[in-house]
């Protein structure tokens, strides 16, 4: 999927990007990965963050919240982890997962750029 490859490459251009994955949260499988390292396995991170998305969707359902998740942010000591579920029929059940180095990232700009990438992505 060239469009997916371009989207992942664009996400890696975000300041502070460590790695990015396009993930199917019904299966936990990463459909595409860019970046990462031997100490940061994006396939494992993608699968683990699937549980985060599922849990949040379940909680929203129990609370009767009918809104869509724009993004989920997890802040660690040295990193930001962003989860952005894709909207629209072609992206249903998928999310972009982006890990950033906290000292190099501009969180507001990263959110803006990830939204732009999502809008351009046609899966």
mmCIF file with all atom_site columns, C-alpha atoms in Angstrom:
data_model
loop_
_atom_site.group_PDB
_atom_site.id
_atom_site.type_symbol
_atom_site.label_atom_id
_atom_site.label_alt_id
_atom_site.label_comp_id
_atom_site.label_asym_id
_atom_site.label_entity_id
_atom_site.label_seq_id
_atom_site.pdbx_PDB_ins_code
_atom_site.Cartn_x
_atom_site.Cartn_y
_atom_site.Cartn_z
_atom_site.occupancy
_atom_site.B_iso_or_equiv
_atom_site.pdbx_formal_charge
_atom_site.auth_seq_id
_atom_site.auth_comp_id
_atom_site.auth_asym_id
_atom_site.auth_atom_id
_atom_site.pdbx_PDB_model_num
ATOM 1   C CA . UNK A 1 1   ? 0.000   0.000  0.000  1.00 0.00 ? 1   UNK A CA 1
ATOM 2   C CA . UNK A 1 2   ? 1.947   2.998  -1.206 1.00 0.00 ? 2   UNK A CA 1
ATOM 3   C CA . UNK A 1 3   ? -0.414  5.481  0.500  1.00 0.00 ? 3   UNK A CA 1
ATOM 4   C CA . UNK A 1 4   ? 0.146   3.776  3.850  1.00 0.00 ? 4   UNK A CA 1
ATOM 5   C CA . UNK A 1 5   ? 3.915   3.801  3.325  1.00 0.00 ? 5   UNK A CA 1
ATOM 6   C CA . UNK A 1 6   ? 3.823   7.519  2.523  1.00 0.00 ? 6   UNK A CA 1
ATOM 7   C CA . UNK A 1 7   ? 1.690   8.225  5.603  1.00 0.00 ? 7   UNK A CA 1
ATOM 8   C CA . UNK A 1 8   ? 4.087   6.299  7.862  1.00 0.00 ? 8   UNK A CA 1
ATOM 9   C CA . UNK A 1 9   ? 7.081   8.059  6.314  1.00 0.00 ? 9   UNK A CA 1
ATOM 10  C CA . UNK A 1 10  ? 5.368   11.440 6.831  1.00 0.00 ? 10  UNK A CA 1
ATOM 11  C CA . UNK A 1 11  ? 4.682   10.580 10.469 1.00 0.00 ? 11  UNK A CA 1
ATOM 12  C CA . UNK A 1 12  ? 8.363   9.785  10.991 1.00 0.00 ? 12  UNK A CA 1
ATOM 13  C CA . UNK A 1 13  ? 9.122   13.366 9.903  1.00 0.00 ? 13  UNK A CA 1
ATOM 14  C CA . UNK A 1 14  ? 7.282   14.731 12.955 1.00 0.00 ? 14  UNK A CA 1
ATOM 15  C CA . UNK A 1 15  ? 9.829   16.230 15.367 1.00 0.00 ? 15  UNK A CA 1
ATOM 16  C CA . UNK A 1 16  ? 10.779  13.689 18.019 1.00 0.00 ? 16  UNK A CA 1
ATOM 17  C CA . UNK A 1 17  ? 9.239   10.679 16.243 1.00 0.00 ? 17  UNK A CA 1
ATOM 18  C CA . UNK A 1 18  ? 10.583  7.357  17.504 1.00 0.00 ? 18  UNK A CA 1
ATOM 19  C CA . UNK A 1 19  ? 8.225   5.125  15.581 1.00 0.00 ? 19  UNK A CA 1
ATOM 20  C CA . UNK A 1 20  ? 4.763   4.879  14.066 1.00 0.00 ? 20  UNK A CA 1
ATOM 21  C CA . UNK A 1 21  ? 2.394   2.045  13.257 1.00 0.00 ? 21  UNK A CA 1
ATOM 22  C CA . UNK A 1 22  ? -0.949  1.631  11.522 1.00 0.00 ? 22  UNK A CA 1
ATOM 23  C CA . UNK A 1 23  ? -2.839  -0.873 13.653 1.00 0.00 ? 23  UNK A CA 1
ATOM 24  C CA . UNK A 1 24  ? -6.006  -2.952 13.329 1.00 0.00 ? 24  UNK A CA 1
ATOM 25  C CA . UNK A 1 25  ? -7.534  -2.855 16.804 1.00 0.00 ? 25  UNK A CA 1
ATOM 26  C CA . UNK A 1 26  ? -9.840  -5.789 16.170 1.00 0.00 ? 26  UNK A CA 1
ATOM 27  C CA . UNK A 1 27  ? -6.855  -8.124 15.745 1.00 0.00 ? 27  UNK A CA 1
ATOM 28  C CA . UNK A 1 28  ? -4.008  -6.161 17.342 1.00 0.00 ? 28  UNK A CA 1
ATOM 29  C CA . UNK A 1 29  ? -1.913  -6.579 14.218 1.00 0.00 ? 29  UNK A CA 1
ATOM 30  C CA . UNK A 1 30  ? 0.246   -3.787 12.845 1.00 0.00 ? 30  UNK A CA 1
ATOM 31  C CA . UNK A 1 31  ? -0.518  -3.318 9.138  1.00 0.00 ? 31  UNK A CA 1
ATOM 32  C CA . UNK A 1 32  ? 2.521   -1.097 8.685  1.00 0.00 ? 32  UNK A CA 1
ATOM 33  C CA . UNK A 1 33  ? 5.449   0.065  10.798 1.00 0.00 ? 33  UNK A CA 1
ATOM 34  C CA . UNK A 1 34  ? 8.147   2.717  10.448 1.00 0.00 ? 34  UNK A CA 1
ATOM 35  C CA . UNK A 1 35  ? 10.916  3.479  12.913 1.00 0.00 ? 35  UNK A CA 1
ATOM 36  C CA . UNK A 1 36  ? 11.348  1.781  16.248 1.00 0.00 ? 36  UNK A CA 1
ATOM 37  C CA . UNK A 1 37  ? 14.523  0.142  17.487 1.00 0.00 ? 37  UNK A CA 1
ATOM 38  C CA . UNK A 1 38  ? 15.794  -3.070 19.048 1.00 0.00 ? 38  UNK A CA 1
ATOM 39  C CA . UNK A 1 39  ? 14.752  -1.614 22.420 1.00 0.00 ? 39  UNK A CA 1
ATOM 40  C CA . UNK A 1 40  ? 11.382  -0.390 21.168 1.00 0.00 ? 40  UNK A CA 1
ATOM 41  C CA . UNK A 1 41  ? 9.447   -3.115 19.334 1.00 0.00 ? 41  UNK A CA 1
ATOM 42  C CA . UNK A 1 42  ? 6.602   -1.374 17.523 1.00 0.00 ? 42  UNK A CA 1
ATOM 43  C CA . UNK A 1 43  ? 4.737   -4.626 16.815 1.00 0.00 ? 43  UNK A CA 1
ATOM 44  C CA . UNK A 1 44  ? 4.540   -5.313 20.556 1.00 0.00 ? 44  UNK A CA 1
ATOM 45  C CA . UNK A 1 45  ? 3.608   -1.687 21.300 1.00 0.00 ? 45  UNK A CA 1
ATOM 46  C CA . UNK A 1 46  ? 0.899   -1.790 18.619 1.00 0.00 ? 46  UNK A CA 1
ATOM 47  C CA . UNK A 1 47  ? -0.639  -4.953 20.045 1.00 0.00 ? 47  UNK A CA 1
ATOM 48  C CA . UNK A 1 48  ? -0.513  -3.583 23.586 1.00 0.00 ? 48  UNK A CA 1
ATOM 49  C CA . UNK A 1 49  ? -2.126  -0.304 22.641 1.00 0.00 ? 49  UNK A CA 1
ATOM 50  C CA . UNK A 1 50  ? -4.968  -2.209 21.016 1.00 0.00 ? 50  UNK A CA 1
ATOM 51  C CA . UNK A 1 51  ? -6.083  -3.036 24.563 1.00 0.00 ? 51  UNK A CA 1
ATOM 52  C CA . UNK A 1 52  ? -6.022  0.684  25.425 1.00 0.00 ? 52  UNK A CA 1
ATOM 53  C CA . UNK A 1 53  ? -8.335  1.514  22.514 1.00 0.00 ? 53  UNK A CA 1
ATOM 54  C CA . UNK A 1 54  ? -10.692 -1.376 23.248 1.00 0.00 ? 54  UNK A CA 1
ATOM 55  C CA . UNK A 1 55  ? -10.879 -0.463 26.945 1.00 0.00 ? 55  UNK A CA 1
ATOM 56  C CA . UNK A 1 56  ? -11.668 3.173  26.201 1.00 0.00 ? 56  UNK A CA 1
ATOM 57  C CA . UNK A 1 57  ? -14.355 2.237  23.679 1.00 0.00 ? 57  UNK A CA 1
ATOM 58  C CA . UNK A 1 58  ? -15.920 -0.159 26.214 1.00 0.00 ? 58  UNK A CA 1
ATOM 59  C CA . UNK A 1 59  ? -15.893 2.517  28.942 1.00 0.00 ? 59  UNK A CA 1
ATOM 60  C CA . UNK A 1 60  ? -17.483 5.045  26.587 1.00 0.00 ? 60  UNK A CA 1
ATOM 61  C CA . UNK A 1 61  ? -20.174 2.536  25.660 1.00 0.00 ? 61  UNK A CA 1
ATOM 62  C CA . UNK A 1 62  ? -20.961 1.805  29.332 1.00 0.00 ? 62  UNK A CA 1
ATOM 63  C CA . UNK A 1 63  ? -21.177 5.551  30.012 1.00 0.00 ? 63  UNK A CA 1
ATOM 64  C CA . UNK A 1 64  ? -23.385 6.156  27.005 1.00 0.00 ? 64  UNK A CA 1
ATOM 65  C CA . UNK A 1 65  ? -20.856 8.504  25.389 1.00 0.00 ? 65  UNK A CA 1
ATOM 66  C CA . UNK A 1 66  ? -21.654 8.648  21.680 1.00 0.00 ? 66  UNK A CA 1
ATOM 67  C CA . UNK A 1 67  ? -18.725 10.828 20.609 1.00 0.00 ? 67  UNK A CA 1
ATOM 68  C CA . UNK A 1 68  ? -15.706 9.620  18.656 1.00 0.00 ? 68  UNK A CA 1
ATOM 69  C CA . UNK A 1 69  ? -12.226 9.473  20.122 1.00 0.00 ? 69  UNK A CA 1
ATOM 70  C CA . UNK A 1 70  ? -10.048 12.145 18.531 1.00 0.00 ? 70  UNK A CA 1
ATOM 71  C CA . UNK A 1 71  ? -6.870  10.854 20.116 1.00 0.00 ? 71  UNK A CA 1
ATOM 72  C CA . UNK A 1 72  ? -5.515  9.233  23.260 1.00 0.00 ? 72  UNK A CA 1
ATOM 73  C CA . UNK A 1 73  ? -2.336  10.588 24.810 1.00 0.00 ? 73  UNK A CA 1
ATOM 74  C CA . UNK A 1 74  ? -0.105  8.655  27.185 1.00 0.00 ? 74  UNK A CA 1
ATOM 75  C CA . UNK A 1 75  ? 2.635   10.729 28.791 1.00 0.00 ? 75  UNK A CA 1
ATOM 76  C CA . UNK A 1 76  ? 5.692   8.930  30.150 1.00 0.00 ? 76  UNK A CA 1
ATOM 77  C CA . UNK A 1 77  ? 8.785   10.367 31.813 1.00 0.00 ? 77  UNK A CA 1
ATOM 78  C CA . UNK A 1 78  ? 10.636  10.707 28.492 1.00 0.00 ? 78  UNK A CA 1
ATOM 79  C CA . UNK A 1 79  ? 8.068   9.957  25.804 1.00 0.00 ? 79  UNK A CA 1
ATOM 80  C CA . UNK A 1 80  ? 4.624   10.751 24.464 1.00 0.00 ? 80  UNK A CA 1
ATOM 81  C CA . UNK A 1 81  ? 2.539   7.962  22.971 1.00 0.00 ? 81  UNK A CA 1
ATOM 82  C CA . UNK A 1 82  ? -0.313  9.088  20.748 1.00 0.00 ? 82  UNK A CA 1
ATOM 83  C CA . UNK A 1 83  ? -3.152  6.885  19.554 1.00 0.00 ? 83  UNK A CA 1
ATOM 84  C CA . UNK A 1 84  ? -5.389  8.285  16.830 1.00 0.00 ? 84  UNK A CA 1
ATOM 85  C CA . UNK A 1 85  ? -8.333  6.131  15.660 1.00 0.00 ? 85  UNK A CA 1
ATOM 86  C CA . UNK A 1 86  ? -9.038  6.627  11.969 1.00 0.00 ? 86  UNK A CA 1
ATOM 87  C CA . UNK A 1 87  ? -12.414 8.033  11.027 1.00 0.00 ? 87  UNK A CA 1
ATOM 88  C CA . UNK A 1 88  ? -14.504 7.169  8.021  1.00 0.00 ? 88  UNK A CA 1
ATOM 89  C CA . UNK A 1 89  ? -15.490 3.835  6.556  1.00 0.00 ? 89  UNK A CA 1
ATOM 90  C CA . UNK A 1 90  ? -12.138 3.041  4.985  1.00 0.00 ? 90  UNK A CA 1
ATOM 91  C CA . UNK A 1 91  ? -10.332 3.420  8.318  1.00 0.00 ? 91  UNK A CA 1
ATOM 92  C CA . UNK A 1 92  ? -12.884 1.806  10.607 1.00 0.00 ? 92  UNK A CA 1
ATOM 93  C CA . UNK A 1 93  ? -11.173 -0.428 13.156 1.00 0.00 ? 93  UNK A CA 1
ATOM 94  C CA . UNK A 1 94  ? -7.740  1.121  12.559 1.00 0.00 ? 94  UNK A CA 1
ATOM 95  C CA . UNK A 1 95  ? -5.591  3.559  14.504 1.00 0.00 ? 95  UNK A CA 1
ATOM 96  C CA . UNK A 1 96  ? -2.302  5.358  14.077 1.00 0.00 ? 96  UNK A CA 1
ATOM 97  C CA . UNK A 1 97  ? 0.117   4.884  16.949 1.00 0.00 ? 97  UNK A CA 1
ATOM 98  C CA . UNK A 1 98  ? 2.968   7.382  17.255 1.00 0.00 ? 98  UNK A CA 1
ATOM 99  C CA . UNK A 1 99  ? 5.747   7.379  19.861 1.00 0.00 ? 99  UNK A CA 1
ATOM 100 C CA . UNK A 1 100 ? 7.662   10.615 20.399 1.00 0.00 ? 100 UNK A CA 1
ATOM 101 C CA . UNK A 1 101 ? 10.706  11.679 22.386 1.00 0.00 ? 101 UNK A CA 1
ATOM 102 C CA . UNK A 1 102 ? 9.327   14.168 24.899 1.00 0.00 ? 102 UNK A CA 1
ATOM 103 C CA . UNK A 1 103 ? 12.302  16.545 24.827 1.00 0.00 ? 103 UNK A CA 1
ATOM 104 C CA . UNK A 1 104 ? 12.192  16.961 21.028 1.00 0.00 ? 104 UNK A CA 1
ATOM 105 C CA . UNK A 1 105 ? 8.463   16.852 20.360 1.00 0.00 ? 105 UNK A CA 1
ATOM 106 C CA . UNK A 1 106 ? 6.008   19.716 20.162 1.00 0.00 ? 106 UNK A CA 1
ATOM 107 C CA . UNK A 1 107 ? 2.837   17.971 21.270 1.00 0.00 ? 107 UNK A CA 1
ATOM 108 C CA . UNK A 1 108 ? 0.381   20.432 19.711 1.00 0.00 ? 108 UNK A CA 1
ATOM 109 C CA . UNK A 1 109 ? 2.218   20.329 16.394 1.00 0.00 ? 109 UNK A CA 1
ATOM 110 C CA . UNK A 1 110 ? 2.474   16.527 16.476 1.00 0.00 ? 110 UNK A CA 1
ATOM 111 C CA . UNK A 1 111 ? -1.288  16.240 17.024 1.00 0.00 ? 111 UNK A CA 1
ATOM 112 C CA . UNK A 1 112 ? -1.923  18.650 14.146 1.00 0.00 ? 112 UNK A CA 1
ATOM 113 C CA . UNK A 1 113 ? 0.427   16.796 11.795 1.00 0.00 ? 113 UNK A CA 1
ATOM 114 C CA . UNK A 1 114 ? -0.973  13.364 12.713 1.00 0.00 ? 114 UNK A CA 1
ATOM 115 C CA . UNK A 1 115 ? -4.488  14.652 12.010 1.00 0.00 ? 115 UNK A CA 1
ATOM 116 C CA . UNK A 1 116 ? -3.349  15.901 8.587  1.00 0.00 ? 116 UNK A CA 1
ATOM 117 C CA . UNK A 1 117 ? -1.733  12.523 7.844  1.00 0.00 ? 117 UNK A CA 1
ATOM 118 C CA . UNK A 1 118 ? -4.911  10.708 8.867  1.00 0.00 ? 118 UNK A CA 1
ATOM 119 C CA . UNK A 1 119 ? -7.016  12.913 6.591  1.00 0.00 ? 119 UNK A CA 1
ATOM 120 C CA . UNK A 1 120 ? -4.787  12.148 3.592  1.00 0.00 ? 120 UNK A CA 1
ATOM 121 C CA . UNK A 1 121 ? -4.594  8.411  4.331  1.00 0.00 ? 121 UNK A CA 1
ATOM 122 C CA . UNK A 1 122 ? -6.916  6.191  2.305  1.00 0.00 ? 122 UNK A CA 1
ATOM 123 C CA . UNK A 1 123 ? -6.682  2.586  3.414  1.00 0.00 ? 123 UNK A CA 1
#
